[in-house]
PDB file of C-alpha atoms and ligand atoms in Angstrom:
ATOM      1  CA  MET A   1     -30.744  24.585  13.405  1.00 39.00           C
ATOM      2  CA  SER A   2     -31.704  20.628  13.759  1.00 38.00           C
ATOM      3  CA  GLN A   3     -30.754  19.676  17.650  1.00 40.00           C
ATOM      4  CA  SER A   4     -29.861  16.357  16.544  1.00 38.00           C
ATOM      5  CA  THR A   5     -26.088  15.178  17.436  1.00 38.00           C
ATOM      6  CA  PRO A   6     -24.551  13.454  14.416  1.00 41.00           C
ATOM      7  CA  GLN A   7     -21.991  10.263  16.142  1.00 40.00           C
ATOM      8  CA  SER A   8     -19.124  12.359  16.147  1.00 42.00           C
ATOM      9  CA  PRO A   9     -16.413  11.220  13.741  1.00 44.00           C
ATOM     10  CA  GLN A  10     -13.894  10.722  16.586  1.00 46.00           C
ATOM     11  CA  SER A  11     -16.305   8.223  18.220  1.00 49.00           C
ATOM     12  CA  PRO A  12     -14.169   5.669  19.601  1.00 62.00           C
ATOM     13  CA  ARG A  13     -14.988   1.526  17.300  1.00 86.00           C
ATOM     14  CA  GLU A  14     -13.921  -1.464  19.501  1.00 96.00           C
ATOM     15  CA  PRO A  15     -10.100  -1.891  19.421  1.00 98.00           C
ATOM     16  CA  PHE A  16      -8.235  -3.734  16.694  1.00 98.00           C
ATOM     17  CA  GLY A  17      -7.340  -6.941  18.712  1.00 98.00           C
ATOM     18  CA  ALA A  18     -11.145  -7.218  19.603  1.00 98.00           C
ATOM     19  CA  ARG A  19     -12.549  -6.798  16.440  1.00 98.00           C
ATOM     20  CA  LEU A  20      -9.743  -9.585  14.962  1.00 98.00           C
ATOM     21  CA  ARG A  21     -10.653 -11.915  17.591  1.00 98.00           C
ATOM     22  CA  ARG A  22     -14.438 -11.841  16.432  1.00 97.00           C
ATOM     23  CA  ALA A  23     -14.286 -12.081  13.418  1.00 97.00           C
ATOM     24  CA  MET A  24     -11.573 -15.126  12.709  1.00 97.00           C
ATOM     25  CA  ASP A  25     -13.531 -16.573  15.507  1.00 96.00           C
ATOM     26  CA  ALA A  26     -17.198 -15.924  12.935  1.00 97.00           C
ATOM     27  CA  ARG A  27     -15.270 -16.528   9.808  1.00 97.00           C
ATOM     28  CA  GLY A  28     -11.616 -18.951  10.336  1.00 96.00           C
ATOM     29  CA  PRO A  29      -8.937 -18.337  11.704  1.00 96.00           C
ATOM     30  CA  LEU A  30      -7.189 -17.304   7.628  1.00 98.00           C
ATOM     31  CA  CYS A  31      -6.134 -13.565   6.456  1.00 98.00           C
ATOM     32  CA  VAL A  32      -5.919 -14.259   2.336  1.00 98.00           C
ATOM     33  CA  GLY A  33      -3.372 -11.565   0.813  1.00 98.00           C
ATOM     34  CA  ILE A  34      -4.240  -9.652  -2.123  1.00 99.00           C
ATOM     35  CA  ASP A  35      -0.783  -9.527  -3.718  1.00 98.00           C
ATOM     36  CA  PRO A  36      -1.689  -9.120  -7.411  1.00 98.00           C
ATOM     37  CA  HIS A  37       1.952 -10.882  -9.000  1.00 98.00           C
ATOM     38  CA  ALA A  38       2.927  -9.888 -12.865  1.00 98.00           C
ATOM     39  CA  SER A  39       2.648 -14.023 -13.103  1.00 98.00           C
ATOM     40  CA  LEU A  40      -0.459 -14.458 -11.348  1.00 98.00           C
ATOM     41  CA  LEU A  41      -2.155 -11.540 -13.829  1.00 98.00           C
ATOM     42  CA  SER A  42      -0.598 -13.572 -16.813  1.00 98.00           C
ATOM     43  CA  SER A  43      -2.195 -16.576 -15.598  1.00 98.00           C
ATOM     44  CA  TRP A  44      -5.534 -15.832 -14.838  1.00 98.00           C
ATOM     45  CA  GLY A  45      -5.547 -14.423 -18.395  1.00 98.00           C
ATOM     46  CA  LEU A  46      -5.081 -10.792 -17.401  1.00 98.00           C
ATOM     47  CA  GLY A  47      -2.610  -7.963 -18.645  1.00 98.00           C
ATOM     48  CA  ASP A  48      -0.220  -6.473 -17.003  1.00 98.00           C
ATOM     49  CA  ASP A  49      -1.756  -3.041 -17.225  1.00 98.00           C
ATOM     50  CA  VAL A  50      -4.322  -1.460 -15.072  1.00 98.00           C
ATOM     51  CA  ALA A  51      -7.328  -3.073 -15.740  1.00 98.00           C
ATOM     52  CA  GLY A  52      -5.699  -6.288 -15.555  1.00 98.00           C
ATOM     53  CA  LEU A  53      -5.223  -5.272 -11.795  1.00 99.00           C
ATOM     54  CA  GLU A  54      -9.126  -4.436 -11.657  1.00 98.00           C
ATOM     55  CA  GLY A  55     -10.663  -7.438 -13.016  1.00 98.00           C
ATOM     56  CA  PHE A  56      -8.152 -10.049 -11.100  1.00 98.00           C
ATOM     57  CA  THR A  57      -8.863  -7.271  -7.725  1.00 98.00           C
ATOM     58  CA  ARG A  58     -12.845  -7.481  -8.479  1.00 98.00           C
ATOM     59  CA  THR A  59     -12.496 -11.090  -8.997  1.00 98.00           C
ATOM     60  CA  VAL A  60     -10.623 -11.971  -5.845  1.00 99.00           C
ATOM     61  CA  VAL A  61     -12.747  -8.681  -3.806  1.00 98.00           C
ATOM     62  CA  GLU A  62     -16.642 -10.272  -5.167  1.00 98.00           C
ATOM     63  CA  ALA A  63     -15.343 -14.408  -4.517  1.00 98.00           C
ATOM     64  CA  LEU A  64     -14.428 -14.142  -1.150  1.00 98.00           C
ATOM     65  CA  ALA A  65     -14.809 -10.857   0.662  1.00 98.00           C
ATOM     66  CA  ASP A  66     -18.216 -12.026   2.469  1.00 98.00           C
ATOM     67  CA  ARG A  67     -16.195 -15.390   4.106  1.00 98.00           C
ATOM     68  CA  VAL A  68     -12.839 -15.116   4.755  1.00 98.00           C
ATOM     69  CA  ALA A  69     -11.575 -12.315   8.891  1.00 98.00           C
ATOM     70  CA  VAL A  70      -8.921 -10.793   6.846  1.00 98.00           C
ATOM     71  CA  PHE A  71      -7.631  -9.712   3.826  1.00 98.00           C
ATOM     72  CA  LYS A  72      -3.908  -8.347   2.995  1.00 99.00           C
ATOM     73  CA  PRO A  73      -3.304  -6.136   0.199  1.00 99.00           C
ATOM     74  CA  GLN A  74       0.075  -5.879  -0.336  1.00 98.00           C
ATOM     75  CA  SER A  75       0.396  -1.947  -2.204  1.00 98.00           C
ATOM     76  CA  ALA A  76       3.110  -2.588  -4.001  1.00 98.00           C
ATOM     77  CA  PHE A  77       1.455  -4.559  -6.786  1.00 98.00           C
ATOM     78  CA  PHE A  78      -1.210  -1.638  -6.591  1.00 99.00           C
ATOM     79  CA  GLU A  79       1.235   1.592  -6.118  1.00 98.00           C
ATOM     80  CA  ARG A  80       3.315   0.112  -9.449  1.00 98.00           C
ATOM     81  CA  PHE A  81       0.613   1.292 -11.923  1.00 98.00           C
ATOM     82  CA  GLY A  82       0.329   4.763 -10.125  1.00 98.00           C
ATOM     83  CA  SER A  83      -2.619   6.306  -9.154  1.00 98.00           C
ATOM     84  CA  ARG A  84      -5.239   4.613 -11.246  1.00 98.00           C
ATOM     85  CA  GLY A  85      -3.172   1.484  -9.155  1.00 98.00           C
ATOM     86  CA  ILE A  86      -4.096   3.126  -5.999  1.00 98.00           C
ATOM     87  CA  ALA A  87      -7.216   3.864  -6.893  1.00 98.00           C
ATOM     88  CA  VAL A  88      -8.229   0.067  -7.201  1.00 99.00           C
ATOM     89  CA  LEU A  89      -6.942  -0.664  -3.765  1.00 99.00           C
ATOM     90  CA  GLU A  90      -9.100   2.144  -2.401  1.00 98.00           C
ATOM     91  CA  ARG A  91     -11.906   0.567  -3.870  1.00 98.00           C
ATOM     92  CA  ALA A  92     -11.170  -3.123  -2.659  1.00 98.00           C
ATOM     93  CA  VAL A  93     -10.388  -1.910   0.484  1.00 98.00           C
ATOM     94  CA  ALA A  94     -13.731   0.226   0.778  1.00 98.00           C
ATOM     95  CA  ASP A  95     -15.455  -3.203  -0.791  1.00 98.00           C
ATOM     96  CA  LEU A  96     -13.973  -5.506   1.949  1.00 98.00           C
ATOM     97  CA  ARG A  97     -14.623  -3.801   4.331  1.00 98.00           C
ATOM     98  CA  ASP A  98     -18.348  -3.394   3.464  1.00 97.00           C
ATOM     99  CA  ALA A  99     -18.505  -6.430   3.277  1.00 98.00           C
ATOM    100  CA  GLY A 100     -17.340  -7.306   6.850  1.00 97.00           C
ATOM    101  CA  ALA A 101     -13.716  -8.575   5.907  1.00 98.00           C
ATOM    102  CA  LEU A 102     -11.097  -7.119   7.894  1.00 98.00           C
ATOM    103  CA  VAL A 103      -8.210  -4.740   6.141  1.00 98.00           C
ATOM    104  CA  VAL A 104      -4.253  -5.066   6.761  1.00 98.00           C
ATOM    105  CA  MET A 105      -2.810  -2.467   4.684  1.00 99.00           C
ATOM    106  CA  ASP A 106       0.617  -4.104   3.879  1.00 99.00           C
ATOM    107  CA  ALA A 107       2.600  -1.080   3.099  1.00 98.00           C
ATOM    108  CA  LYS A 108       5.136  -1.832   5.799  1.00 98.00           C
ATOM    109  CA  ARG A 109       5.559   2.310   6.534  1.00 98.00           C
ATOM    110  CA  GLY A 110       8.467   3.332   9.252  1.00 98.00           C
ATOM    111  CA  ASP A 111       9.728   6.743   9.050  1.00 98.00           C
ATOM    112  CA  ILE A 112      11.267   9.509  11.457  1.00 98.00           C
ATOM    113  CA  GLY A 113       7.987   9.963  13.957  1.00 96.00           C
ATOM    114  CA  SER A 114       7.137  13.315  12.137  1.00 97.00           C
ATOM    115  CA  THR A 115       6.774  11.024   8.684  1.00 98.00           C
ATOM    116  CA  MET A 116       5.574   8.769  10.764  1.00 98.00           C
ATOM    117  CA  ALA A 117       2.439  10.702  11.752  1.00 98.00           C
ATOM    118  CA  ALA A 118       1.527  11.406   8.207  1.00 98.00           C
ATOM    119  CA  TYR A 119       1.506   7.478   6.876  1.00 98.00           C
ATOM    120  CA  ALA A 120      -0.669   6.521  10.263  1.00 98.00           C
ATOM    121  CA  GLU A 121      -2.780   9.670   8.326  1.00 98.00           C
ATOM    122  CA  THR A 122      -2.828   7.553   5.365  1.00 98.00           C
ATOM    123  CA  TYR A 123      -3.807   4.459   6.857  1.00 98.00           C
ATOM    124  CA  LEU A 124      -5.544   4.883  10.217  1.00 98.00           C
ATOM    125  CA  ARG A 125      -7.370   7.747  10.085  1.00 98.00           C
ATOM    126  CA  GLU A 126     -11.574   7.493   9.317  1.00 95.00           C
ATOM    127  CA  GLY A 127     -12.265   8.717   6.333  1.00 96.00           C
ATOM    128  CA  ALA A 128      -9.086   9.095   4.608  1.00 98.00           C
ATOM    129  CA  PRO A 129      -8.828   7.230   1.345  1.00 98.00           C
ATOM    130  CA  LEU A 130      -6.907   4.563   2.020  1.00 98.00           C
ATOM    131  CA  PHE A 131      -8.695   3.786   5.590  1.00 98.00           C
ATOM    132  CA  SER A 132      -8.001   0.333   7.017  1.00 98.00           C
ATOM    133  CA  ASP A 133      -8.405  -1.773   9.822  1.00 98.00           C
ATOM    134  CA  ALA A 134      -4.708  -2.491  10.757  1.00 98.00           C
ATOM    135  CA  LEU A 135      -1.285  -1.393   8.952  1.00 98.00           C
ATOM    136  CA  THR A 136       2.408  -3.391   8.467  1.00 99.00           C
ATOM    137  CA  VAL A 137       5.148  -1.433   9.724  1.00 98.00           C
ATOM    138  CA  SER A 138       8.974  -1.277   9.942  1.00 98.00           C
ATOM    139  CA  PRO A 139      10.725  -0.629  12.970  1.00 98.00           C
ATOM    140  CA  TYR A 140      13.900  -0.284  12.069  1.00 92.00           C
ATOM    141  CA  LEU A 141      14.354   3.291  12.478  1.00 97.00           C
ATOM    142  CA  GLY A 142      13.065   2.226  16.151  1.00 97.00           C
ATOM    143  CA  TYR A 143      10.227   0.732  18.110  1.00 98.00           C
ATOM    144  CA  GLY A 144      10.147   4.614  19.446  1.00 98.00           C
ATOM    145  CA  SER A 145       9.325   6.266  15.664  1.00 98.00           C
ATOM    146  CA  LEU A 146       6.460   4.272  15.761  1.00 98.00           C
ATOM    147  CA  LYS A 147       4.076   6.167  18.268  1.00 98.00           C
ATOM    148  CA  PRO A 148       2.360   8.568  16.431  1.00 98.00           C
ATOM    149  CA  ALA A 149       0.840   5.328  14.476  1.00 98.00           C
ATOM    150  CA  VAL A 150       0.361   3.214  17.985  1.00 98.00           C
ATOM    151  CA  ASP A 151      -1.592   6.859  19.320  1.00 98.00           C
ATOM    152  CA  LEU A 152      -3.700   6.803  16.289  1.00 98.00           C
ATOM    153  CA  ALA A 153      -4.320   3.359  16.060  1.00 98.00           C
ATOM    154  CA  ARG A 154      -4.920   3.402  19.765  1.00 98.00           C
ATOM    155  CA  GLU A 155      -7.583   6.316  19.240  1.00 97.00           C
ATOM    156  CA  THR A 156      -9.218   5.152  15.571  1.00 97.00           C
ATOM    157  CA  GLY A 157      -9.540   1.526  16.927  1.00 98.00           C
ATOM    158  CA  THR A 158      -7.250   0.089  14.759  1.00 98.00           C
ATOM    159  CA  GLY A 159      -4.159  -1.658  15.225  1.00 98.00           C
ATOM    160  CA  LEU A 160      -0.124  -2.747  13.272  1.00 99.00           C
ATOM    161  CA  PHE A 161       1.342  -5.182  12.470  1.00 99.00           C
ATOM    162  CA  VAL A 162       5.152  -4.494  13.871  1.00 99.00           C
ATOM    163  CA  LEU A 163       8.085  -6.875  11.149  1.00 98.00           C
ATOM    164  CA  ALA A 164       9.913  -8.674  14.334  1.00 98.00           C
ATOM    165  CA  LEU A 165      10.641 -12.192  13.045  1.00 98.00           C
ATOM    166  CA  THR A 166      10.081 -12.094   9.090  1.00 98.00           C
ATOM    167  CA  SER A 167       9.719 -14.962   6.808  1.00 97.00           C
ATOM    168  CA  ASN A 168      12.923 -14.384   4.689  1.00 97.00           C
ATOM    169  CA  PRO A 169      16.298 -15.702   5.232  1.00 95.00           C
ATOM    170  CA  GLU A 170      17.280 -12.148   4.457  1.00 97.00           C
ATOM    171  CA  GLY A 171      16.008 -11.073   7.909  1.00 97.00           C
ATOM    172  CA  ALA A 172      18.104 -13.023   9.562  1.00 97.00           C
ATOM    173  CA  GLU A 173      20.734 -10.411   9.896  1.00 97.00           C
ATOM    174  CA  VAL A 174      19.421  -7.337  11.022  1.00 97.00           C
ATOM    175  CA  GLN A 175      16.396  -9.011  13.430  1.00 98.00           C
ATOM    176  CA  ARG A 176      18.357 -12.426  15.130  1.00 97.00           C
ATOM    177  CA  ALA A 177      21.311  -8.835  16.112  1.00 98.00           C
ATOM    178  CA  VAL A 178      21.775  -9.304  19.999  1.00 98.00           C
ATOM    179  CA  ARG A 179      22.469  -6.160  21.268  1.00 97.00           C
ATOM    180  CA  THR A 180      25.783  -4.390  22.778  1.00 96.00           C
ATOM    181  CA  ASP A 181      23.901  -1.633  24.743  1.00 96.00           C
ATOM    182  CA  ASP A 182      21.104  -4.013  26.218  1.00 96.00           C
ATOM    183  CA  PRO A 183      22.055  -5.611  29.615  1.00 96.00           C
ATOM    184  CA  ALA A 184      19.308  -7.910  28.691  1.00 94.00           C
ATOM    185  CA  GLY A 185      21.492  -8.997  25.767  1.00 96.00           C
ATOM    186  CA  ARG A 186      18.530  -9.880  23.823  1.00 97.00           C
ATOM    187  CA  THR A 187      18.209  -9.311  20.058  1.00 98.00           C
ATOM    188  CA  ILE A 188      16.648  -7.113  17.985  1.00 98.00           C
ATOM    189  CA  GLY A 189      13.668  -9.537  17.637  1.00 98.00           C
ATOM    190  CA  ALA A 190      12.836  -9.742  20.741  1.00 98.00           C
ATOM    191  CA  THR A 191      12.951  -5.996  21.169  1.00 98.00           C
ATOM    192  CA  MET A 192      10.298  -5.563  19.031  1.00 98.00           C
ATOM    193  CA  LEU A 193       7.995  -8.067  21.107  1.00 98.00           C
ATOM    194  CA  ALA A 194       9.050  -6.644  24.220  1.00 98.00           C
ATOM    195  CA  HIS A 195       7.752  -3.631  23.086  1.00 98.00           C
ATOM    196  CA  LEU A 196       4.765  -5.264  21.576  1.00 98.00           C
ATOM    197  CA  ALA A 197       3.804  -6.734  25.230  1.00 98.00           C
ATOM    198  CA  ARG A 198       4.559  -3.932  26.747  1.00 98.00           C
ATOM    199  CA  ASP A 199       2.001  -2.050  24.450  1.00 98.00           C
ATOM    200  CA  ASN A 200      -0.867  -4.796  25.307  1.00 98.00           C
ATOM    201  CA  ALA A 201      -0.839  -5.145  28.101  1.00 98.00           C
ATOM    202  CA  ASP A 202      -4.282  -5.379  30.271  1.00 96.00           C
ATOM    203  CA  GLU A 203      -6.307  -5.595  26.817  1.00 97.00           C
ATOM    204  CA  THR A 204      -9.051  -8.072  26.604  1.00 96.00           C
ATOM    205  CA  PRO A 205      -9.263 -10.171  23.912  1.00 97.00           C
ATOM    206  CA  MET A 206      -6.142  -9.348  22.901  1.00 98.00           C
ATOM    207  CA  GLY A 207      -4.798  -5.918  22.207  1.00 98.00           C
ATOM    208  CA  SER A 208      -4.139  -4.675  18.405  1.00 98.00           C
ATOM    209  CA  PHE A 209      -0.782  -3.958  17.890  1.00 99.00           C
ATOM    210  CA  GLY A 210       0.946  -7.209  16.486  1.00 99.00           C
ATOM    211  CA  ALA A 211       4.022  -8.673  15.206  1.00 99.00           C
ATOM    212  CA  VAL A 212       4.713 -10.396  11.535  1.00 98.00           C
ATOM    213  CA  VAL A 213       6.653 -14.401  12.605  1.00 98.00           C
ATOM    214  CA  GLY A 214       7.175 -15.802   9.688  1.00 98.00           C
ATOM    215  CA  ALA A 215       5.507 -19.365   9.418  1.00 98.00           C
ATOM    216  CA  THR A 216       9.126 -20.413   7.736  1.00 97.00           C
ATOM    217  CA  LEU A 217      10.863 -20.228  10.702  1.00 97.00           C
ATOM    218  CA  GLY A 218      11.005 -23.371  12.491  1.00 96.00           C
ATOM    219  CA  ASP A 219      11.277 -23.765  16.530  1.00 95.00           C
ATOM    220  CA  LEU A 220      11.372 -19.990  18.065  1.00 97.00           C
ATOM    221  CA  SER A 221      11.015 -21.166  21.882  1.00 95.00           C
ATOM    222  CA  SER A 222      14.020 -18.787  22.198  1.00 96.00           C
ATOM    223  CA  TYR A 223      11.259 -16.285  21.823  1.00 98.00           C
ATOM    224  CA  ASP A 224       8.703 -15.154  23.949  1.00 98.00           C
ATOM    225  CA  LEU A 225       6.132 -14.709  21.287  1.00 98.00           C
ATOM    226  CA  ASP A 226       3.476 -14.307  24.240  1.00 98.00           C
ATOM    227  CA  ILE A 227       2.228 -10.434  23.428  1.00 98.00           C
ATOM    228  CA  ASN A 228      -0.768 -10.530  24.010  1.00 98.00           C
ATOM    229  CA  GLY A 229      -1.569  -9.610  20.503  1.00 98.00           C
ATOM    230  CA  PRO A 230      -2.060 -11.042  17.099  1.00 98.00           C
ATOM    231  CA  LEU A 231       1.077 -12.836  15.132  1.00 98.00           C
ATOM    232  CA  LEU A 232       0.851 -11.859  11.622  1.00 98.00           C
ATOM    233  CA  ALA A 233       2.451 -15.560   9.835  1.00 98.00           C
ATOM    234  CA  PRO A 234       3.263 -15.430   6.755  1.00 98.00           C
ATOM    235  CA  GLY A 235       4.915 -17.670   4.744  1.00 97.00           C
ATOM    236  CA  ILE A 236       2.398 -20.717   3.787  1.00 98.00           C
ATOM    237  CA  GLY A 237       2.039 -21.740   0.958  1.00 97.00           C
ATOM    238  CA  ALA A 238       4.449 -20.313  -1.941  1.00 97.00           C
ATOM    239  CA  GLN A 239       6.825 -20.099   0.870  1.00 97.00           C
ATOM    240  CA  GLY A 240       6.689 -23.585   2.210  1.00 96.00           C
ATOM    241  CA  ALA A 241       5.647 -23.286   5.473  1.00 97.00           C
ATOM    242  CA  THR A 242       2.079 -25.328   5.719  1.00 97.00           C
ATOM    243  CA  PRO A 243      -0.701 -24.835   8.721  1.00 98.00           C
ATOM    244  CA  ALA A 244       0.556 -28.390  10.414  1.00 97.00           C
ATOM    245  CA  ASP A 245       3.661 -26.657  11.362  1.00 97.00           C
ATOM    246  CA  LEU A 246       2.134 -23.744  13.079  1.00 98.00           C
ATOM    247  CA  PRO A 247       1.900 -25.022  16.169  1.00 97.00           C
ATOM    248  CA  ALA A 248       5.923 -26.197  16.194  1.00 97.00           C
ATOM    249  CA  VAL A 249       6.486 -22.836  15.036  1.00 98.00           C
ATOM    250  CA  PHE A 250       4.546 -20.894  17.643  1.00 98.00           C
ATOM    251  CA  GLY A 251       4.090 -22.817  20.881  1.00 97.00           C
ATOM    252  CA  ALA A 252       1.410 -21.636  23.328  1.00 95.00           C
ATOM    253  CA  ALA A 253       0.877 -18.687  21.283  1.00 97.00           C
ATOM    254  CA  VAL A 254      -0.776 -20.430  18.066  1.00 97.00           C
ATOM    255  CA  ARG A 255      -3.761 -19.400  19.190  1.00 95.00           C
ATOM    256  CA  ASN A 256      -3.070 -16.011  18.595  1.00 97.00           C
ATOM    257  CA  VAL A 257      -1.491 -16.731  15.141  1.00 98.00           C
ATOM    258  CA  VAL A 258      -3.248 -15.189  12.343  1.00 98.00           C
ATOM    259  CA  PRO A 259      -1.770 -17.147   9.152  1.00 98.00           C
ATOM    260  CA  ASN A 260      -1.262 -15.525   5.611  1.00 98.00           C
ATOM    261  CA  VAL A 261      -1.655 -16.996   2.682  1.00 98.00           C
ATOM    262  CA  SER A 262      -1.366 -14.728  -0.982  1.00 98.00           C
ATOM    263  CA  ARG A 263      -0.530 -17.168  -4.019  1.00 98.00           C
ATOM    264  CA  GLY A 264      -1.158 -20.312  -2.364  1.00 98.00           C
ATOM    265  CA  VAL A 265      -4.478 -19.133  -2.735  1.00 98.00           C
ATOM    266  CA  LEU A 266      -4.772 -16.770  -5.487  1.00 98.00           C
ATOM    267  CA  ARG A 267      -3.327 -19.323  -8.036  1.00 98.00           C
ATOM    268  CA  HIS A 268      -6.256 -21.615  -8.255  1.00 98.00           C
ATOM    269  CA  GLY A 269      -7.804 -18.688  -9.649  1.00 98.00           C
ATOM    270  CA  PRO A 270      -9.775 -16.665 -11.820  1.00 98.00           C
ATOM    271  CA  ASP A 271     -12.172 -19.274 -11.113  1.00 98.00           C
ATOM    272  CA  ALA A 272     -14.407 -18.141  -7.962  1.00 98.00           C
ATOM    273  CA  ALA A 273     -15.472 -21.217  -6.680  1.00 98.00           C
ATOM    274  CA  ALA A 274     -11.700 -22.517  -6.804  1.00 98.00           C
ATOM    275  CA  LEU A 275     -10.869 -19.345  -4.793  1.00 98.00           C
ATOM    276  CA  ARG A 276     -13.403 -20.162  -2.703  1.00 98.00           C
ATOM    277  CA  GLU A 277     -11.951 -23.848  -2.061  1.00 98.00           C
ATOM    278  CA  ALA A 278      -8.617 -22.984  -1.846  1.00 98.00           C
ATOM    279  CA  ALA A 279      -9.270 -20.936   1.167  1.00 98.00           C
ATOM    280  CA  GLU A 280     -11.798 -22.706   2.988  1.00 98.00           C
ATOM    281  CA  ARG A 281      -9.000 -25.824   2.852  1.00 98.00           C
ATOM    282  CA  TYR A 282      -6.481 -23.154   3.744  1.00 98.00           C
ATOM    283  CA  ALA A 283      -8.788 -22.319   7.622  1.00 97.00           C
ATOM    284  CA  ASP A 284      -9.704 -25.893   7.474  1.00 97.00           C
ATOM    285  CA  GLU A 285      -6.600 -26.477   8.114  1.00 98.00           C
ATOM    286  CA  VAL A 286      -5.490 -24.031   9.950  1.00 98.00           C
ATOM    287  CA  ARG A 287      -8.018 -24.722  12.050  1.00 96.00           C
ATOM    288  CA  ALA A 288      -7.228 -28.526  13.130  1.00 96.00           C
ATOM    289  CA  ALA A 289      -3.134 -27.358  13.313  1.00 96.00           C
ATOM    290  CA  VAL A 290      -4.244 -24.915  16.036  1.00 93.00           C
ATOM    291  CA  THR A 291      -7.245 -26.662  17.961  1.00 88.00           C
ATOM    292  CA  ALA A 292      -4.897 -29.946  17.445  1.00 78.00           C
TER     293      ALA A 292
HETATM  294  O1  OMP B   1       4.586  -7.933   6.760  1.00 95.59           O
HETATM  295  C1  OMP B   1       3.963  -9.273   5.480  1.00 95.59           C
HETATM  296  O2  OMP B   1       3.016  -9.292   4.733  1.00 95.59           O
HETATM  297  C2  OMP B   1       4.791 -10.244   5.505  1.00 95.59           C
HETATM  298  C3  OMP B   1       6.198 -10.433   5.984  1.00 95.59           C
HETATM  299  C4  OMP B   1       7.327 -11.236   6.307  1.00 95.59           C
HETATM  300  O3  OMP B   1       7.447 -11.432   7.136  1.00 95.59           O
HETATM  301  N1  OMP B   1       6.884 -12.247   5.016  1.00 95.59           N
HETATM  302  C5  OMP B   1       5.967 -12.068   3.494  1.00 95.59           C
HETATM  303  O4  OMP B   1       5.902 -12.742   2.731  1.00 95.59           O
HETATM  304  N2  OMP B   1       5.146 -10.653   3.808  1.00 95.59           N
HETATM  305  C6  OMP B   1       3.907 -10.515   3.093  1.00 95.59           C
HETATM  306  O5  OMP B   1       3.191 -11.794   2.726  1.00 95.59           O
HETATM  307  C7  OMP B   1       3.106 -12.195   1.759  1.00 95.59           C
HETATM  308  C8  OMP B   1       3.588 -13.270   1.396  1.00 95.59           C
HETATM  309  O6  OMP B   1       3.348 -13.871   0.080  1.00 95.59           O
HETATM  310  P1  OMP B   1       2.856 -15.277  -0.219  1.00 95.59           P
HETATM  311  O7  OMP B   1       4.585 -16.463  -0.015  1.00 95.59           O
HETATM  312  O8  OMP B   1       2.430 -15.511  -2.145  1.00 95.59           O
HETATM  313  O9  OMP B   1       2.174 -16.038   0.519  1.00 95.59           O
HETATM  314  C9  OMP B   1       3.718 -11.024   0.356  1.00 95.59           C
HETATM  315  O10 OMP B   1       2.674 -10.135   0.566  1.00 95.59           O
HETATM  316  C10 OMP B   1       4.519 -10.454   1.433  1.00 95.59           C
HETATM  317  O11 OMP B   1       4.540  -8.861   1.094  1.00 95.59           O
END
């Protein structure tokens, strides 16, 4: 038998928060969403079928994987093609990670703890076919129901993005509702931010447990966004927000913002140079807004 000791699959990787900070310092502060809408497949001259999905995804990966810090594939657009769509997603995740990019799987999972554990194994366990650097999760079965994912993320150096204040107008009825059971009278959204701040305590340069906070929401100064973790900010581009809006929305927490742009970049395809130019322009605009 060989005396060599292979690296344990359990060996700790650097935490997601630290990897994210480094990736954004190196490649720019931008997350490109991979959202293969049927309308985009059509405008790219592709069929609304698995071959179209695959062509679209390959083009995005080949154009951007070596230069964008973070990608957020939206699982729904792959799931709608069944197992063959998932196979396209698996390949994209692996190729993006091989090219040095970080992948946030946008699957917005959330369930009772025992089922949440299985979702966590699906996305956050090294070696799983959809293993990603982070996962979007919905905390509306209670933040505590996410514990299996929090625990596995700590073990595997991965991260979570918890829906706190979403970019869509319908979110307010849930997220801005005031808790009658809370002596401090906090909203649901503020409660999620407080849970995240606790889970990120003492981490440097920042923790691995992020909040999703829409860039579309205007002044959020009544919320404590200082969670010592990343703030995934969708809503730029197709939903109307711009990089220049970020300081007014996020205040001092803007340094931890990971702005996501999906259609705003993707609509420039299928030309690879045009995709690159769009991503670069957004990253430059974000950098200028954040450092102004
Ligand atoms: O978790 C998300 O990524 C998310 C949260 C949110 O509050 N709003 C939101 O738009 N998203 C996602 O971010 C992406 C936005 O896409 P575009 O509007 O095309 O840039 C979609 O994949 C949405 O599912």
